Coordinates of N, CA and C in Angstrom, one line a residue:
M1 N 0.8 -1.2 0.0 CA 0.0 0.0 0.0 C 0.9 1.3 0.0
L2 N 1.9 1.3 0.8 CA 2.8 2.4 0.9 C 3.5 2.6 -0.4
R3 N 3.9 1.5 -1.1 CA 4.6 1.7 -2.4 C 3.6 2.3 -3.4
N4 N 2.3 1.9 -3.4 CA 1.3 2.4 -4.3 C 1.1 3.9 -4.0
S5 N 1.0 4.3 -2.7 CA 0.9 5.7 -2.4 C 2.1 6.5 -2.9
L6 N 3.3 6.0 -2.7 CA 4.5 6.7 -3.1 C 4.5 6.8 -4.6
M7 N 4.1 5.7 -5.3 CA 4.1 5.7 -6.8 C 3.2 6.8 -7.3
V8 N 2.0 6.9 -6.8 CA 1.0 7.9 -7.3 C 1.5 9.3 -6.9
A9 N 2.0 9.5 -5.7 CA 2.5 10.8 -5.3 C 3.6 11.3 -6.2
L10 N 4.6 10.4 -6.4 CA 5.7 10.8 -7.3 C 5.3 11.0 -8.7
A11 N 4.4 10.1 -9.2 CA 3.9 10.3 -10.5 C 3.2 11.6 -10.7
A12 N 2.5 12.1 -9.7 CA 1.9 13.4 -9.8 C 2.8 14.5 -10.0
L13 N 4.1 14.3 -9.6 CA 5.1 15.3 -10.0 C 5.4 15.3 -11.4
L14 N 5.1 14.3 -12.1 CA 5.3 14.2 -13.5 C 4.3 15.0 -14.3
L15 N 3.3 15.7 -12.0 CA 2.6 16.6 -12.1 C 3.0 16.3 -10.6
A16 N -8.6 17.5 -6.4 CA -9.0 18.6 -5.6 C -9.5 19.7 -6.4
G17 N -10.1 19.1 -7.4 CA -10.7 20.1 -8.3 C -11.5 21.1 -7.5
C18 N -11.6 22.3 -8.1 CA -12.4 23.4 -7.5 C -13.6 23.6 -8.4
A19 N -14.6 24.2 -7.9 CA -15.9 24.4 -8.6 C -15.7 25.3 -9.8
T20 N -14.9 26.4 -9.7 CA -14.6 27.3 -10.7 C -13.2 27.0 -11.3
Q21 N -13.1 26.7 -12.6 CA -11.9 26.4 -13.2 C -11.3 27.6 -13.9
M22 N -10.1 27.9 -13.6 CA -9.4 29.0 -14.3 C -8.7 28.5 -15.5
P23 N -8.8 29.2 -16.7 CA -8.2 28.7 -17.9 C -6.7 28.8 -17.8
A24 N -6.0 28.1 -18.7 CA -4.6 28.0 -18.7 C -4.1 29.4 -19.1
P25 N -2.9 29.8 -18.5 CA -2.4 31.1 -18.8 C -1.9 31.2 -20.3
G26 N -1.7 32.4 -20.8 CA -1.2 32.6 -22.1 C 0.2 31.9 -22.3
A27 N 0.6 31.7 -23.5 CA 1.9 31.1 -23.7 C 3.0 31.9 -23.0
L28 N 3.9 31.1 -22.4 CA 5.0 31.7 -21.6 C 6.3 31.3 -22.3
S29 N 7.3 32.2 -22.1 CA 8.6 31.9 -22.6 C 9.6 31.5 -21.5
Q30 N 9.2 31.7 -20.3 CA 10.1 31.3 -19.2 C 9.2 30.9 -18.0
L31 N 9.8 30.2 -17.1 CA 9.1 29.7 -15.9 C 8.8 30.9 -15.0
P32 N 7.5 31.1 -14.6 CA 7.1 32.2 -13.8 C 7.6 32.0 -12.4
E33 N 7.7 33.1 -11.6 CA 8.2 33.0 -10.2 C 7.3 32.2 -9.4
H34 N 6.0 32.3 -9.6 CA 5.0 31.5 -8.8 C 3.8 31.1 -9.7
Y35 N 3.4 29.8 -9.5 CA 2.2 29.4 -10.1 C 1.6 28.3 -9.3
T36 N 0.3 28.1 -9.4 CA -0.5 27.1 -8.8 C -1.4 26.4 -9.9
V37 N -1.4 25.1 -9.9 CA -2.3 24.4 -10.8 C -2.8 23.2 -10.2
N38 N -4.1 22.8 -10.5 CA -4.6 21.6 -10.0 C -4.7 20.6 -11.2
G39 N -4.8 19.4 -11.0 CA -4.9 18.4 -12.1 C -5.2 17.0 -11.7
R40 N -5.2 16.2 -12.7 CA -5.4 14.8 -12.6 C -4.3 14.1 -13.3
V41 N -3.8 13.0 -12.8 CA -2.8 12.2 -13.4 C -3.2 10.7 -13.5
A42 N -2.9 10.1 -14.6 CA -3.1 8.7 -14.8 C -1.7 8.1 -15.3
V43 N -1.3 7.1 -14.6 CA 0.0 6.5 -14.8 C -0.2 5.0 -15.2
N44 N 0.5 4.6 -16.3 CA 0.6 3.2 -16.7 C 2.0 2.8 -16.6
A45 N 2.4 2.0 -15.5 CA 3.7 1.6 -15.3 C 3.8 0.1 -15.2
A46 N 4.5 -0.5 -16.2 CA 4.6 -2.0 -16.2 C 3.3 -2.7 -16.2
G47 N 2.3 -2.1 -17.0 CA 1.0 -2.8 -17.1 C 0.1 -2.5 -15.9
K48 N 0.5 -1.7 -15.0 CA -0.4 -1.4 -13.8 C -0.8 0.0 -13.9
G49 N -2.1 0.3 -13.6 CA -2.6 1.7 -13.7 C -2.8 2.3 -12.4
Y50 N -2.5 3.6 -12.3 CA -2.7 4.4 -11.1 C -3.3 5.7 -11.5
S51 N -4.1 6.3 -10.6 CA -4.7 7.7 -10.9 C -4.8 8.4 -9.6
A52 N -4.7 9.7 -9.8 CA -4.8 10.6 -8.6 C -5.2 12.0 -9.1
R53 N -5.5 12.9 -8.1 CA -5.6 14.3 -8.3 C -4.4 14.9 -7.6
F54 N -4.1 16.1 -8.0 CA -3.0 16.8 -7.4 C -3.2 18.3 -7.4
S55 N -2.5 19.0 -6.5 CA -2.4 20.4 -6.5 C -0.9 20.8 -6.4
W56 N -0.4 21.5 -7.4 CA 1.0 21.8 -7.5 C 1.2 23.3 -7.2
V57 N 2.0 23.7 -6.3 CA 2.4 25.1 -6.0 C 3.9 25.2 -6.3
H58 N 4.2 26.1 -7.2 CA 5.6 26.4 -7.5 C 5.9 27.8 -7.1
D59 N 7.1 28.0 -6.5 CA 7.6 29.3 -6.3 C 9.1 29.2 -6.5
D60 N 9.8 30.3 -6.4 CA 11.2 30.4 -6.8 C 12.1 29.3 -6.0
Q61 N 11.7 29.0 -4.8 CA 12.6 28.2 -4.0 C 12.0 26.8 -3.7
R62 N 10.7 26.5 -4.0 CA 10.1 25.3 -3.6 C 8.9 24.9 -4.6
D63 N 8.8 23.6 -4.8 CA 7.6 23.0 -5.4 C 7.0 22.1 -4.4
T64 N 5.7 22.3 -4.2 CA 4.9 21.4 -3.2 C 3.8 20.8 -4.0
V65 N 3.6 19.5 -3.9 CA 2.6 18.8 -4.6 C 1.8 18.0 -3.6
D66 N 0.5 18.3 -3.4 CA -0.4 17.6 -2.6 C -1.2 16.6 -3.5
V67 N -1.2 15.3 -3.1 CA -1.8 14.3 -3.9 C -3.0 13.7 -3.2
S68 N -4.1 13.6 -3.9 CA -5.3 13.0 -3.3 C -5.8 11.9 -4.2
N69 N -6.6 11.0 -3.6 CA -7.2 10.0 -4.4 C -8.4 10.5 -5.1
P70 N -9.0 9.8 -6.0 CA -10.1 10.3 -6.8 C -11.3 10.8 -6.0
L71 N -11.4 10.4 -4.7 CA -12.5 10.9 -3.8 C -12.1 12.2 -3.1
G72 N -10.9 12.6 -3.3 CA -10.4 13.9 -2.6 C -9.7 13.7 -1.3
Q73 N -9.4 12.5 -0.9 CA -8.7 12.3 0.4 C -7.2 12.4 0.1
T74 N -6.5 13.2 1.0 CA -5.1 13.4 0.8 C -4.3 12.1 1.0
M75 N -3.5 11.8 0.1 CA -2.7 10.6 0.2 C -1.2 10.9 0.5
A76 N -0.7 12.0 0.1 CA 0.7 12.3 0.2 C 1.0 13.8 -0.1
R77 N 2.2 14.2 0.3 CA 2.7 15.5 0.0 C 4.1 15.3 -0.4
V78 N 4.5 15.9 -1.5 CA 5.9 15.9 -2.0 C 6.4 17.3 -2.0
E79 N 7.6 17.5 -1.4 CA 8.2 18.9 -1.4 C 9.6 18.8 -2.1
L80 N 9.9 19.7 -3.0 CA 11.1 19.8 -3.7 C 11.7 21.2 -3.5
D81 N 13.0 21.2 -3.0 CA 13.7 22.5 -3.0 C 15.1 22.3 -3.1
P82 N 16.0 23.3 -3.1 CA 17.4 23.1 -3.3 C 18.0 22.1 -2.3
S83 N 17.4 21.9 -1.1 CA 18.0 21.0 -0.2 C 17.7 19.5 -0.4
G84 N 16.7 19.2 -1.3 CA 16.3 17.9 -1.7 C 14.9 17.7 -1.9
A85 N 14.5 16.4 -1.8 CA 13.1 16.0 -2.0 C 12.6 15.3 -0.8
R86 N 11.4 15.6 -0.4 CA 10.7 14.9 0.8 C 9.4 14.4 0.4
F87 N 9.1 13.2 0.8 CA 7.8 12.6 0.6 C 7.1 12.3 1.9
F88 N 5.9 12.8 2.2 CA 5.2 12.5 3.4 C 4.0 11.7 3.0
D89 N 3.8 10.5 3.6 CA 2.7 9.7 3.2 C 1.4 10.2 4.1
S90 N 0.3 9.5 3.9 CA -0.9 9.9 4.6 C -0.8 9.9 6.1
D91 N 0.1 9.1 6.6 CA 0.3 9.0 8.1 C 1.4 10.0 8.5
G92 N 1.9 10.8 7.6 CA 2.9 11.8 8.0 C 4.4 11.2 8.0
K93 N 4.5 10.0 7.7 CA 5.9 9.4 7.7 C 6.7 10.0 6.5
L94 N 7.9 10.4 6.8 CA 8.8 11.1 5.9 C 9.8 10.2 5.3
R95 N 10.0 10.3 4.0 CA 11.2 9.7 3.2 C 11.8 10.9 2.5
S96 N 13.1 10.9 2.4 CA 13.8 12.0 1.7 C 15.0 11.5 0.9
A97 N 15.4 12.4 0.0 CA 16.6 12.1 -0.8 C 17.1 13.4 -1.3
D98 N 18.3 13.4 -2.0 CA 18.9 14.6 -2.6 C 18.0 15.2 -3.6
D99 N 17.3 14.4 -4.4 CA 16.3 14.9 -5.4 C 15.2 13.9 -5.6
V100 N 14.2 14.3 -6.3 CA 13.0 13.4 -6.5 C 13.4 12.2 -7.4
E101 N 14.3 12.4 -8.3 CA 14.7 11.4 -9.2 C 15.4 10.2 -8.4
A102 N 16.2 10.6 -7.5 CA 16.9 9.6 -6.6 C 15.9 9.0 -5.7
L103 N 14.9 9.7 -5.1 CA 13.9 9.2 -4.3 C 13.0 8.2 -5.0
S104 N 12.6 8.5 -6.2 CA 11.8 7.6 -7.0 C 12.5 6.4 -7.4
E105 N 13.8 6.5 -7.7 CA 14.6 5.3 -8.1 C 14.8 4.4 -6.9
R106 N 15.0 4.9 -5.7 CA 15.2 4.1 -4.5 C 13.9 3.4 -4.1
E107 N 12.8 4.2 -4.2 CA 11.5 3.6 -3.7 C 10.8 2.8 -4.8
L108 N 10.9 3.2 -6.1 CA 10.1 2.5 -7.1 C 11.0 1.7 -8.1
G109 N 12.3 2.0 -8.2 CA 13.1 1.3 -9.1 C 13.3 2.0 -10.5
W110 N 12.7 3.2 -10.6 CA 12.9 4.0 -11.8 C 12.8 5.5 -11.5
R111 N 13.4 6.3 -12.3 CA 13.6 7.7 -12.1 C 12.4 8.5 -12.7
L112 N 11.8 9.4 -12.0 CA 10.8 10.3 -12.5 C 11.4 11.6 -12.9
P113 N 10.9 12.3 -13.9 CA 11.6 13.5 -14.4 C 11.0 14.8 -13.8
A114 N 10.9 14.8 -12.5 CA 10.3 15.9 -11.8 C 11.0 17.2 -12.0
S115 N 12.3 17.2 -12.2 CA 13.0 18.5 -12.3 C 12.6 19.2 -13.7
G116 N 12.2 18.4 -14.7 CA 11.8 19.0 -15.9 C 10.3 19.2 -15.9
L117 N 9.5 18.5 -15.1 CA 8.1 18.6 -15.1 C 7.6 20.0 -14.8
R118 N 8.3 20.7 -13.9 CA 7.8 22.1 -13.5 C 7.8 23.0 -14.7
F119 N 8.6 22.7 -15.7 CA 8.6 23.4 -17.0 C 7.6 22.9 -18.0
W120 N 7.5 21.5 -18.1 CA 6.7 20.9 -19.0 C 5.2 21.2 -18.8
L121 N 4.8 21.3 -17.5 CA 3.4 21.6 -17.2 C 3.0 22.9 -17.9
L122 N 3.9 23.8 -18.2 CA 3.7 25.1 -18.8 C 4.0 25.1 -20.3
G123 N 4.3 23.9 -20.9 CA 4.6 23.8 -22.3 C 6.0 24.3 -22.6
L124 N 6.9 24.3 -21.7 CA 8.3 24.7 -21.9 C 9.2 23.6 -21.7
A125 N 10.4 23.7 -22.4 CA 11.5 22.8 -22.1 C 12.3 23.3 -21.0
A126 N 12.9 22.4 -20.2 CA 13.8 22.8 -19.1 C 15.0 23.5 -19.8
P127 N 15.4 24.7 -19.4 CA 16.4 25.4 -20.2 C 17.8 24.9 -20.0
D128 N 18.1 24.2 -19.0 CA 19.5 23.8 -18.7 C 19.9 22.4 -19.3
R129 N 19.0 21.8 -20.1 CA 19.3 20.5 -20.7 C 18.9 20.5 -22.1
P130 N 19.5 19.6 -22.9 CA 19.2 19.5 -24.3 C 17.7 19.1 -24.5
A131 N 17.1 19.8 -25.6 CA 15.7 19.5 -25.9 C 15.6 19.6 -27.4
F132 N 14.7 18.7 -27.9 CA 14.4 18.7 -29.3 C 12.9 18.8 -29.6
W133 N 12.4 19.8 -30.3 CA 11.0 20.0 -30.6 C 10.7 19.6 -32.0
T134 N 9.6 18.9 -32.2 CA 9.0 18.6 -33.5 C 7.5 18.7 -33.4
Q135 N 6.8 18.4 -34.5 CA 5.4 18.5 -34.5 C 4.8 17.5 -35.5
D136 N 3.7 16.9 -35.1 CA 2.9 16.0 -36.0 C 1.6 16.7 -36.3
D137 N 0.7 15.9 -36.8 CA -0.6 16.5 -37.2 C -1.4 17.1 -36.0
N138 N -1.2 16.5 -34.9 CA -2.1 16.8 -33.7 C -1.3 17.3 -32.5
H139 N 0.0 17.2 -32.5 CA 0.7 17.6 -31.3 C 2.1 18.3 -31.6
R140 N 2.5 19.1 -30.6 CA 3.8 19.5 -30.5 C 4.5 18.5 -29.7
L141 N 5.7 18.1 -30.1 CA 6.4 17.0 -29.4 C 7.8 17.5 -28.8
L142 N 8.0 17.3 -27.6 CA 9.3 17.6 -27.0 C 10.0 16.3 -26.5
E143 N 11.3 16.2 -26.9 CA 12.1 15.1 -26.4 C 13.1 15.7 -25.5
Q144 N 13.1 15.3 -24.2 CA 14.0 15.8 -23.2 C 14.2 14.7 -22.1
D145 N 15.4 14.6 -21.6 CA 15.7 13.7 -20.5 C 15.2 12.3 -20.7
G146 N 15.2 11.8 -22.0 CA 14.7 10.4 -22.3 C 13.2 10.3 -22.3
W147 N 12.5 11.4 -22.3 CA 11.0 11.3 -22.4 C 10.6 12.0 -23.6
Q148 N 9.4 11.5 -24.2 CA 8.7 12.3 -25.2 C 7.5 12.9 -24.6
I149 N 7.3 14.2 -24.7 CA 6.2 14.9 -24.1 C 5.3 15.4 -25.2
R150 N 4.1 15.0 -25.2 CA 3.1 15.5 -26.3 C 2.2 16.5 -25.7
F151 N 2.1 17.6 -26.4 CA 1.2 18.7 -26.1 C 0.2 18.9 -27.3
P152 N -1.0 19.2 -27.0 CA -2.0 19.5 -28.1 C -1.5 20.7 -28.9
L153 N -1.7 20.7 -30.2 CA -1.3 21.8 -31.0 C -1.8 23.2 -30.5
D154 N -3.0 23.2 -30.0 CA -3.5 24.5 -29.5 C -2.7 25.1 -28.3
A155 N -1.9 24.2 -27.7 CA -1.1 24.7 -26.5 C -0.1 25.7 -26.9
G156 N 0.1 25.9 -28.2 CA 1.1 26.9 -28.6 C 0.7 28.4 -28.2
T157 N -0.6 28.6 -28.0 CA -1.1 29.9 -27.6 C -1.3 30.1 -26.1
H158 N -1.3 29.0 -25.4 CA -1.4 29.0 -23.9 C -0.8 27.8 -23.3
A159 N -0.7 27.8 -22.0 CA -0.1 26.7 -21.3 C -1.0 25.5 -21.6
P160 N -0.5 24.3 -21.7 CA -1.4 23.1 -22.0 C -2.4 22.8 -20.9
S161 N -3.5 22.3 -21.4 CA -4.6 21.8 -20.5 C -4.4 20.3 -20.3
R162 N -3.6 19.7 -21.1 CA -3.2 18.3 -21.0 C -1.9 18.0 -21.7
L163 N -1.2 17.0 -21.2 CA 0.0 16.5 -21.8 C 0.2 15.1 -21.5
T164 N 1.0 14.4 -22.3 CA 1.3 13.0 -22.1 C 2.8 12.8 -22.2
L165 N 3.3 12.1 -21.2 CA 4.7 11.8 -21.1 C 4.9 10.3 -21.4
N166 N 5.8 10.0 -22.3 CA 6.1 8.6 -22.7 C 7.5 8.2 -22.6
R167 N 7.8 7.0 -22.1 CA 9.0 6.3 -22.1 C 8.7 4.9 -22.5
P168 N 9.6 4.1 -22.9 CA 9.2 2.7 -23.3 C 8.5 2.0 -22.1
D169 N 8.8 2.2 -20.9 CA 8.3 1.5 -19.8 C 7.2 2.2 -19.0
L170 N 6.8 3.4 -19.4 CA 6.0 4.3 -18.6 C 5.2 5.3 -19.4
E171 N 3.9 5.4 -19.1 CA 3.1 6.5 -19.8 C 2.4 7.3 -18.6
V172 N 2.5 8.6 -18.7 CA 1.9 9.5 -17.7 C 1.0 10.5 -18.5
R173 N -0.3 10.5 -18.2 CA -1.2 11.4 -18.8 C -1.7 12.4 -17.7
I174 N -1.6 13.7 -18.0 CA -1.9 14.7 -17.1 C -2.9 15.7 -17.7
A175 N -3.9 16.0 -16.9 CA -4.9 17.0 -17.2 C -4.7 18.2 -16.2
L176 N -4.7 19.4 -16.7 CA -4.4 20.6 -15.8 C -5.6 21.6 -15.9
Y177 N -5.9 22.1 -14.7 CA -7.0 23.1 -14.6 C -6.7 24.0 -13.4
D178 N -7.5 25.1 -13.3 CA -7.4 26.0 -12.2 C -6.1 26.7 -12.0
W179 N -5.5 27.2 -13.2 CA -4.2 27.8 -13.2 C -4.3 29.2 -12.4
Q180 N -3.3 29.5 -11.7 CA -3.1 30.8 -11.0 C -1.7 31.2 -11.1
L181 N -1.4 32.3 -11.8 CA -0.1 32.9 -11.8 C -0.1 34.2 -11.0
S182 N 0.9 34.3 -10.1 CA 0.9 35.5 -9.3 C 1.8 36.6 -9.9
S183 N 2.6 36.2 -10.8 CA 3.5 37.1 -11.5 C 3.7 36.5 -12.9
T184 N 4.0 37.4 -13.9 CA 4.3 37.0 -15.2 C 5.5 37.7 -15.7
Q185 N 6.1 37.1 -16.7 CA 7.3 37.7 -17.2 C 7.0 39.0 -18.0
P186 N 8.0 39.9 -18.1 CA 7.7 41.2 -18.8 C 7.3 41.0 -20.3

């Protein structure tokens, strides 16, 4: 059970719905200082499926992701900052590592791309690593950190409302809503 909770919580980093949904912000060219977004995540890992809701809060120094089950009960909290990654399960038990990739590898056996996800949620490539953009009939495609990230074509004019991350052994589908930006770039 703990492994499943950790799996869903960490997958939510790869990403509680509210009654009023805020539309996605306009297209961005860089990561804003602060944003909040709610969403749903569905993960297919090694033929097993997981799903959850999440609320992601990003600021300059920290990312905090609260993960809940489909009924809205909080299952976990993940915190990322320059000092490392911390996972708190529903009982408050703490697990930590230098980064979320190391934490997920230790607990799950594979690395999640959370350091890139804070950019990918906004339709951006992480600026400090190689990235390759292409396009097909229906999607803008980003290849970065061993992942292919698919964005709907209409996401070119605003942050995506959905995205799909693929690797040979893992698929993560994310739906995003209730965007809030407290600052925007000039």
